mmCIF file of C-alpha atoms in Angstrom:
data_model
loop_
_atom_site.group_PDB
_atom_site.id
_atom_site.type_symbol
_atom_site.label_atom_id
_atom_site.label_comp_id
_atom_site.label_asym_id
_atom_site.label_seq_id
_atom_site.Cartn_x
_atom_site.Cartn_y
_atom_site.Cartn_z
ATOM 1 C CA MET A 1 35.903 -24.435 32.763
ATOM 2 C CA LYS A 2 36.769 -21.196 30.992
ATOM 3 C CA ASP A 3 35.219 -22.509 27.762
ATOM 4 C CA ALA A 4 32.052 -23.434 29.621
ATOM 5 C CA ARG A 5 31.795 -19.925 31.074
ATOM 6 C CA LEU A 6 32.276 -18.431 27.610
ATOM 7 C CA ARG A 7 29.603 -20.671 26.143
ATOM 8 C CA PHE A 8 27.234 -19.738 28.970
ATOM 9 C CA ALA A 9 27.915 -16.026 28.478
ATOM 10 C CA SER A 10 27.380 -16.346 24.753
ATOM 11 C CA LEU A 11 24.113 -18.207 25.330
ATOM 12 C CA ALA A 12 22.939 -15.601 27.842
ATOM 13 C CA ILE A 13 23.711 -12.743 25.433
ATOM 14 C CA GLY A 14 21.845 -14.574 22.666
ATOM 15 C CA LEU A 15 18.786 -15.087 24.884
ATOM 16 C CA ILE A 16 18.787 -11.431 25.939
ATOM 17 C CA ALA A 17 19.022 -10.310 22.305
ATOM 18 C CA LEU A 18 16.175 -12.640 21.364
ATOM 19 C CA ALA A 19 14.038 -11.313 24.207
ATOM 20 C CA LEU A 20 14.692 -7.704 23.212
ATOM 21 C CA THR A 21 13.831 -8.475 19.597
ATOM 22 C CA SER A 22 10.629 -10.179 20.693
ATOM 23 C CA LEU A 23 9.669 -7.220 22.895
ATOM 24 C CA GLY A 24 10.385 -4.811 20.045
ATOM 25 C CA THR A 25 8.235 -6.840 17.664
ATOM 26 C CA LYS A 26 5.359 -6.986 20.159
ATOM 27 C CA ALA A 27 5.641 -3.239 20.785
ATOM 28 C CA GLN A 28 5.488 -2.513 17.066
ATOM 29 C CA GLU A 29 2.512 -4.845 16.624
ATOM 30 C CA SER A 30 0.778 -3.075 19.519
ATOM 31 C CA SER A 31 1.475 0.321 17.956
ATOM 32 C CA ASN A 32 0.202 -0.839 14.569
ATOM 33 C CA THR A 33 -2.987 -2.170 16.180
ATOM 34 C CA PHE A 34 -3.455 1.176 17.941
ATOM 35 C CA LEU A 35 -3.177 3.078 14.656
ATOM 36 C CA SER A 36 -5.586 0.654 13.016
ATOM 37 C CA ASP A 37 -8.150 1.152 15.803
ATOM 38 C CA LEU A 38 -7.842 4.935 15.547
ATOM 39 C CA HIS A 39 -8.334 4.693 11.790
ATOM 40 C CA ASN A 40 -11.402 2.465 12.189
ATOM 41 C CA PHE A 41 -12.819 4.903 14.738
ATOM 42 C CA ARG A 42 -12.770 7.706 12.174
ATOM 43 C CA ILE A 43 -14.284 5.604 9.396
ATOM 44 C CA SER A 44 -17.065 4.180 11.590
ATOM 45 C CA ASN A 45 -18.259 7.587 12.754
ATOM 46 C CA TYR A 46 -18.524 8.938 9.224
ATOM 47 C CA MET A 47 -20.391 5.802 8.151
ATOM 48 C CA ALA A 48 -22.878 6.372 10.993
ATOM 49 C CA LEU A 49 -23.282 10.009 9.929
ATOM 50 C CA ASP A 50 -23.819 9.003 6.306
ATOM 51 C CA ALA A 51 -26.495 6.517 7.376
ATOM 52 C CA TYR A 52 -28.220 9.137 9.520
ATOM 53 C CA TYR A 53 -28.595 11.551 6.603
ATOM 54 C CA ARG A 54 -30.312 8.805 4.626
ATOM 55 C CA PHE A 55 -32.411 7.801 7.637
ATOM 56 C CA SER A 56 -33.579 11.409 8.110
ATOM 57 C CA GLY A 57 -35.364 11.240 4.766
ATOM 58 C CA THR A 58 -36.850 7.754 4.983
ATOM 59 C CA GLY A 59 -37.002 6.648 8.615
ATOM 60 C CA ALA A 60 -36.226 3.156 7.301
ATOM 61 C CA THR A 61 -35.346 0.482 9.857
ATOM 62 C CA ASP A 62 -32.517 -0.986 7.776
ATOM 63 C CA THR A 63 -30.878 2.449 7.553
ATOM 64 C CA LEU A 64 -31.304 2.915 11.314
ATOM 65 C CA ASN A 65 -29.523 -0.410 11.730
ATOM 66 C CA GLU A 66 -26.617 0.970 9.688
ATOM 67 C CA ILE A 67 -26.322 3.865 12.142
ATOM 68 C CA VAL A 68 -26.239 1.409 15.047
ATOM 69 C CA VAL A 69 -23.570 -0.696 13.330
ATOM 70 C CA GLY A 70 -21.426 2.409 12.727
ATOM 71 C CA ILE A 71 -21.732 3.674 16.304
ATOM 72 C CA ASN A 72 -21.102 0.202 17.759
ATOM 73 C CA SER A 73 -18.008 -0.203 15.585
ATOM 74 C CA ALA A 74 -16.718 3.200 16.722
ATOM 75 C CA ASN A 75 -17.470 2.195 20.333
ATOM 76 C CA ASP A 76 -15.461 -0.996 19.938
ATOM 77 C CA ALA A 77 -12.535 0.934 18.465
ATOM 78 C CA MET A 78 -12.682 3.541 21.261
ATOM 79 C CA ASN A 79 -12.749 0.829 23.932
ATOM 80 C CA SER A 80 -9.772 -0.882 22.318
ATOM 81 C CA LEU A 81 -7.881 2.418 22.251
ATOM 82 C CA SER A 82 -8.655 3.077 25.926
ATOM 83 C CA GLN A 83 -7.467 -0.396 26.935
ATOM 84 C CA SER A 84 -4.351 -0.371 24.763
ATOM 85 C CA THR A 85 -0.974 -0.900 26.370
ATOM 86 C CA ALA A 86 0.894 0.605 23.418
ATOM 87 C CA GLY A 87 1.474 3.808 25.382
ATOM 88 C CA VAL A 88 1.538 6.005 22.276
ATOM 89 C CA LEU A 89 -1.032 8.495 23.599
ATOM 90 C CA SER A 90 -1.653 9.762 27.124
ATOM 91 C CA GLU A 91 -4.764 8.949 29.146
ATOM 92 C CA ASP A 92 -5.765 12.624 28.942
ATOM 93 C CA GLN A 93 -5.566 12.605 25.147
ATOM 94 C CA LEU A 94 -7.704 9.494 24.874
ATOM 95 C CA GLU A 95 -10.187 10.786 27.440
ATOM 96 C CA SER A 96 -10.552 14.038 25.479
ATOM 97 C CA LEU A 97 -11.363 12.061 22.352
ATOM 98 C CA ASN A 98 -13.798 9.884 24.282
ATOM 99 C CA GLN A 99 -15.595 12.982 25.599
ATOM 100 C CA GLU A 100 -16.004 14.345 22.061
ATOM 101 C CA PHE A 101 -17.326 10.940 21.014
ATOM 102 C CA ASP A 102 -19.860 10.992 23.871
ATOM 103 C CA LYS A 103 -21.109 14.389 22.642
ATOM 104 C CA PHE A 104 -21.459 13.020 19.113
ATOM 105 C CA LYS A 105 -23.374 9.955 20.318
ATOM 106 C CA ALA A 106 -25.737 12.113 22.385
ATOM 107 C CA LEU A 107 -26.475 14.340 19.382
ATOM 108 C CA MET A 108 -26.955 11.288 17.181
ATOM 109 C CA ARG A 109 -29.462 9.863 19.682
ATOM 110 C CA ASP A 110 -31.372 13.162 19.823
ATOM 111 C CA ASN A 111 -31.474 13.468 16.045
ATOM 112 C CA ILE A 112 -32.681 9.890 15.594
ATOM 113 C CA ASN A 113 -35.453 10.487 18.148
ATOM 114 C CA ASP A 114 -36.534 13.632 16.286
ATOM 115 C CA VAL A 115 -37.000 11.715 13.057
ATOM 116 C CA ARG A 116 -38.779 8.833 14.770
ATOM 117 C CA ASN A 117 -41.089 11.025 16.864
ATOM 118 C CA ARG A 118 -41.797 13.925 14.491
ATOM 119 C CA GLY A 119 -41.088 12.357 11.105
ATOM 120 C CA TYR A 120 -38.528 14.983 10.101
ATOM 121 C CA PRO A 121 -35.197 16.312 11.431
ATOM 122 C CA ASP A 122 -34.497 19.430 13.472
ATOM 123 C CA LEU A 123 -32.007 21.184 11.186
ATOM 124 C CA ARG A 124 -30.359 23.009 14.077
ATOM 125 C CA LEU A 125 -29.644 19.734 15.849
ATOM 126 C CA VAL A 126 -28.477 18.143 12.605
ATOM 127 C CA SER A 127 -26.069 21.048 12.100
ATOM 128 C CA ASP A 128 -24.791 20.688 15.674
ATOM 129 C CA MET A 129 -24.150 16.986 15.057
ATOM 130 C CA ALA A 130 -22.333 17.618 11.776
ATOM 131 C CA ASN A 131 -20.082 20.204 13.401
ATOM 132 C CA GLN A 132 -19.439 17.905 16.363
ATOM 133 C CA ALA A 133 -18.525 15.078 13.973
ATOM 134 C CA LEU A 134 -15.992 17.329 12.282
ATOM 135 C CA THR A 135 -14.532 18.485 15.617
ATOM 136 C CA MET A 136 -14.264 14.903 16.870
ATOM 137 C CA ASN A 137 -12.720 13.536 13.704
ATOM 138 C CA ASN A 138 -10.273 16.435 13.406
ATOM 139 C CA MET A 139 -9.110 15.577 16.928
ATOM 140 C CA ALA A 140 -8.843 11.900 15.983
ATOM 141 C CA THR A 141 -6.777 12.832 12.930
ATOM 142 C CA GLU A 142 -4.430 14.984 15.023
ATOM 143 C CA LEU A 143 -4.036 12.194 17.567
ATOM 144 C CA TYR A 144 -3.372 9.732 14.761
ATOM 145 C CA ALA A 145 -0.469 11.918 13.575
ATOM 146 C CA ILE A 146 0.873 12.153 17.141
ATOM 147 C CA ALA A 147 0.522 8.386 17.593
ATOM 148 C CA ARG A 148 2.475 7.724 14.400
ATOM 149 C CA GLU A 149 5.356 9.831 15.652
ATOM 150 C CA SER A 150 5.391 8.606 19.243
ATOM 151 C CA SER A 151 5.026 4.934 18.338
ATOM 152 C CA GLU A 152 8.247 5.093 16.307
ATOM 153 C CA THR A 153 6.629 2.753 13.812
ATOM 154 C CA ASP A 154 7.808 2.933 10.219
ATOM 155 C CA THR A 155 4.436 2.785 8.532
ATOM 156 C CA ASN A 156 4.231 2.071 4.825
ATOM 157 C CA PRO A 157 3.545 5.318 2.862
ATOM 158 C CA ARG A 158 1.057 3.440 0.673
ATOM 159 C CA VAL A 159 -0.770 2.162 3.768
ATOM 160 C CA GLU A 160 -1.012 5.696 5.124
ATOM 161 C CA ALA A 161 -2.250 7.008 1.776
ATOM 162 C CA ALA A 162 -4.861 4.216 1.635
ATOM 163 C CA ARG A 163 -6.071 5.063 5.140
ATOM 164 C CA MET A 164 -6.276 8.747 4.295
ATOM 165 C CA ALA A 165 -8.138 7.886 1.089
ATOM 166 C CA ALA A 166 -10.613 5.760 3.069
ATOM 167 C CA VAL A 167 -11.293 8.600 5.513
ATOM 168 C CA LYS A 168 -11.707 11.000 2.596
ATOM 169 C CA MET A 169 -14.175 8.648 0.913
ATOM 170 C CA ALA A 170 -16.197 8.256 4.128
ATOM 171 C CA GLN A 171 -16.283 12.051 4.522
ATOM 172 C CA MET A 172 -17.471 12.490 0.935
ATOM 173 C CA MET A 173 -20.173 9.855 1.373
ATOM 174 C CA ALA A 174 -21.594 11.676 4.388
ATOM 175 C CA LYS A 175 -21.500 15.051 2.672
ATOM 176 C CA TYR A 176 -23.080 13.691 -0.507
ATOM 177 C CA SER A 177 -25.864 12.089 1.543
ATOM 178 C CA VAL A 178 -26.839 15.551 2.766
ATOM 179 C CA ARG A 179 -27.100 16.866 -0.774
ATOM 180 C CA SER A 180 -28.992 13.874 -2.132
ATOM 181 C CA ASN A 181 -31.552 13.611 0.667
ATOM 182 C CA SER A 182 -34.743 15.589 0.079
ATOM 183 C CA ALA A 183 -35.427 16.069 3.797
ATOM 184 C CA VAL A 184 -32.312 18.088 4.554
ATOM 185 C CA THR A 185 -31.016 19.404 1.235
ATOM 186 C CA GLN A 186 -31.394 23.080 0.225
ATOM 187 C CA THR A 187 -31.363 24.296 3.843
ATOM 188 C CA PHE A 188 -28.549 22.198 5.318
ATOM 189 C CA GLN A 189 -25.255 21.363 3.656
ATOM 190 C CA GLY A 190 -23.223 19.636 6.349
ATOM 191 C CA SER A 191 -20.722 21.083 8.816
ATOM 192 C CA ASP A 192 -19.875 24.780 8.736
ATOM 193 C CA THR A 193 -16.199 24.501 7.819
ATOM 194 C CA GLU A 194 -15.796 21.193 5.974
ATOM 195 C CA THR A 195 -13.982 21.205 2.632
ATOM 196 C CA SER A 196 -16.261 21.211 -0.426
ATOM 197 C CA LEU A 197 -16.992 17.946 -2.233
ATOM 198 C CA ASP A 198 -15.164 18.843 -5.430
ATOM 199 C CA GLU A 199 -12.016 19.708 -3.457
ATOM 200 C CA GLN A 200 -12.278 16.483 -1.474
ATOM 201 C CA ALA A 201 -12.642 14.519 -4.715
ATOM 202 C CA MET A 202 -9.428 16.015 -6.073
ATOM 203 C CA GLU A 203 -7.648 15.195 -2.801
ATOM 204 C CA PHE A 204 -8.875 11.615 -3.193
ATOM 205 C CA ASP A 205 -7.362 11.579 -6.702
ATOM 206 C CA GLN A 206 -3.941 12.371 -5.264
ATOM 207 C CA LEU A 207 -4.200 9.840 -2.440
ATOM 208 C CA LEU A 208 -5.276 7.063 -4.802
ATOM 209 C CA ALA A 209 -2.356 7.882 -7.103
ATOM 210 C CA THR A 210 0.019 7.429 -4.145
ATOM 211 C CA VAL A 211 -1.552 4.081 -3.232
ATOM 212 C CA ARG A 212 -1.102 2.891 -6.803
ATOM 213 C CA LYS A 213 2.615 3.755 -6.832
ATOM 214 C CA GLY A 214 4.816 0.729 -6.325
ATOM 215 C CA PRO A 215 4.517 -2.958 -7.150
ATOM 216 C CA ALA A 216 1.064 -4.512 -7.444
ATOM 217 C CA GLN A 217 0.449 -8.078 -8.480
ATOM 218 C CA GLY A 218 -2.278 -10.663 -8.040
ATOM 219 C CA GLU A 219 -5.021 -9.727 -5.589
ATOM 220 C CA LEU A 220 -3.514 -6.310 -4.849
ATOM 221 C CA LYS A 221 -3.510 -5.327 -8.532
ATOM 222 C CA THR A 222 -7.094 -6.561 -8.904
ATOM 223 C CA LEU A 223 -8.184 -4.501 -5.904
ATOM 224 C CA LEU A 224 -6.451 -1.336 -7.065
ATOM 225 C CA ASP A 225 -7.903 -1.686 -10.556
ATOM 226 C CA ASP A 226 -11.360 -2.218 -9.029
ATOM 227 C CA ILE A 227 -11.012 0.877 -6.835
ATOM 228 C CA SER A 228 -9.893 2.989 -9.799
ATOM 229 C CA SER A 229 -12.726 1.715 -11.976
ATOM 230 C CA LYS A 230 -15.390 2.403 -9.344
ATOM 231 C CA TRP A 231 -13.916 5.820 -8.608
ATOM 232 C CA GLN A 232 -13.926 6.856 -12.264
ATOM 233 C CA PHE A 233 -17.582 5.840 -12.471
ATOM 234 C CA ILE A 234 -18.697 8.095 -9.585
ATOM 235 C CA ARG A 235 -16.018 10.803 -9.642
ATOM 236 C CA GLY A 236 -18.061 13.101 -11.865
ATOM 237 C CA SER A 237 -20.980 13.003 -9.446
ATOM 238 C CA TYR A 238 -18.742 14.090 -6.582
ATOM 239 C CA ILE A 239 -17.149 16.847 -8.678
ATOM 240 C CA ASN A 240 -20.464 18.107 -10.106
ATOM 241 C CA TYR A 241 -22.631 17.253 -7.135
ATOM 242 C CA ASN A 242 -25.263 19.881 -7.942
ATOM 243 C CA GLU A 243 -25.927 18.341 -11.358
ATOM 244 C CA ASN A 244 -25.508 14.582 -10.933
ATOM 245 C CA ASN A 245 -27.669 13.459 -8.022
ATOM 246 C CA VAL A 246 -27.649 9.651 -7.961
ATOM 247 C CA GLY A 247 -27.466 8.873 -4.264
ATOM 248 C CA PHE A 248 -28.050 5.115 -4.328
ATOM 249 C CA VAL A 249 -25.302 4.607 -6.943
ATOM 250 C CA ILE A 250 -22.850 6.799 -5.034
ATOM 251 C CA ASP A 251 -23.615 4.931 -1.822
ATOM 252 C CA ARG A 252 -23.091 1.481 -3.355
ATOM 253 C CA TYR A 253 -19.898 2.294 -5.229
ATOM 254 C CA SER A 254 -18.399 4.333 -2.397
ATOM 255 C CA LYS A 255 -18.946 1.465 0.041
ATOM 256 C CA GLY A 256 -17.341 -0.863 -2.495
ATOM 257 C CA ILE A 257 -14.298 1.418 -2.633
ATOM 258 C CA LEU A 258 -14.098 1.486 1.175
ATOM 259 C CA ASN A 259 -14.225 -2.300 1.377
ATOM 260 C CA SER A 260 -11.522 -2.660 -1.272
ATOM 261 C CA LEU A 261 -9.341 -0.066 0.461
ATOM 262 C CA ALA A 262 -9.639 -1.999 3.743
ATOM 263 C CA THR A 263 -8.418 -5.177 2.034
ATOM 264 C CA THR A 264 -5.698 -3.206 0.233
ATOM 265 C CA ILE A 265 -4.417 -1.908 3.569
ATOM 266 C CA ASP A 266 -4.259 -5.451 4.959
ATOM 267 C CA LEU A 267 -2.339 -6.712 1.917
ATOM 268 C CA LEU A 268 0.117 -3.818 1.984
ATOM 269 C CA GLU A 269 0.725 -4.253 5.723
ATOM 270 C CA ASN A 270 1.339 -7.977 5.321
ATOM 271 C CA SER A 271 3.716 -7.456 2.412
ATOM 272 C CA ALA A 272 5.720 -4.955 4.463
ATOM 273 C CA SER A 273 5.990 -7.198 7.536
#
């Protein structure tokens, strides 16, 4: 009888431990998903902004579609964040971010209508949108840092560097689009306080170097080599943006880098799990 009670107690302790482990794993997965959504939110908004700058010069339908895709992707990420049960940010924090996003969307809508109705952008409204984008994404970056700490998730340093590199690349794309678009260049250069392109390019250098530190074999090595190769090809244009204006090349290669970074992040996360 005593042995039976001991076996039962041992079994009960084992089941409790298993349940706690399972809950901990699910909590960490939820936190990781939250961080991923917040990261995608930042990227999507900059991609929409980049597309708008190109749209302002051409009014092309396919470029307008890119704006819609970017905004819809950011919407999906924001909805996922709002519905998350991870509990890493408060409702007030998420609502504040959502309000800034609503302001950005309203300005984007007004700026698109200006181009469609008048054939050219209102530079004051474009400036307001650029500054709002920076305000919104600075808030998202601050909340991302808070979420990392509160989620108690040990994120891979190379994953974090890759995410930061992706955000930096998306920022550079948007800023370069301003300078390479005849409709808004000369008189408008992006947000009032954003870091210059050459400085951002050097920051990207450092982030990419961090991502490349550590083991890399097979698909991961191929991706990292591809990112480095593409970056070396366009780096000079970002550094000397007043001299080397090749917008369509920058756009294509930068998007290729972003796609490769997204896959790199997935591979690094899977290897760490």
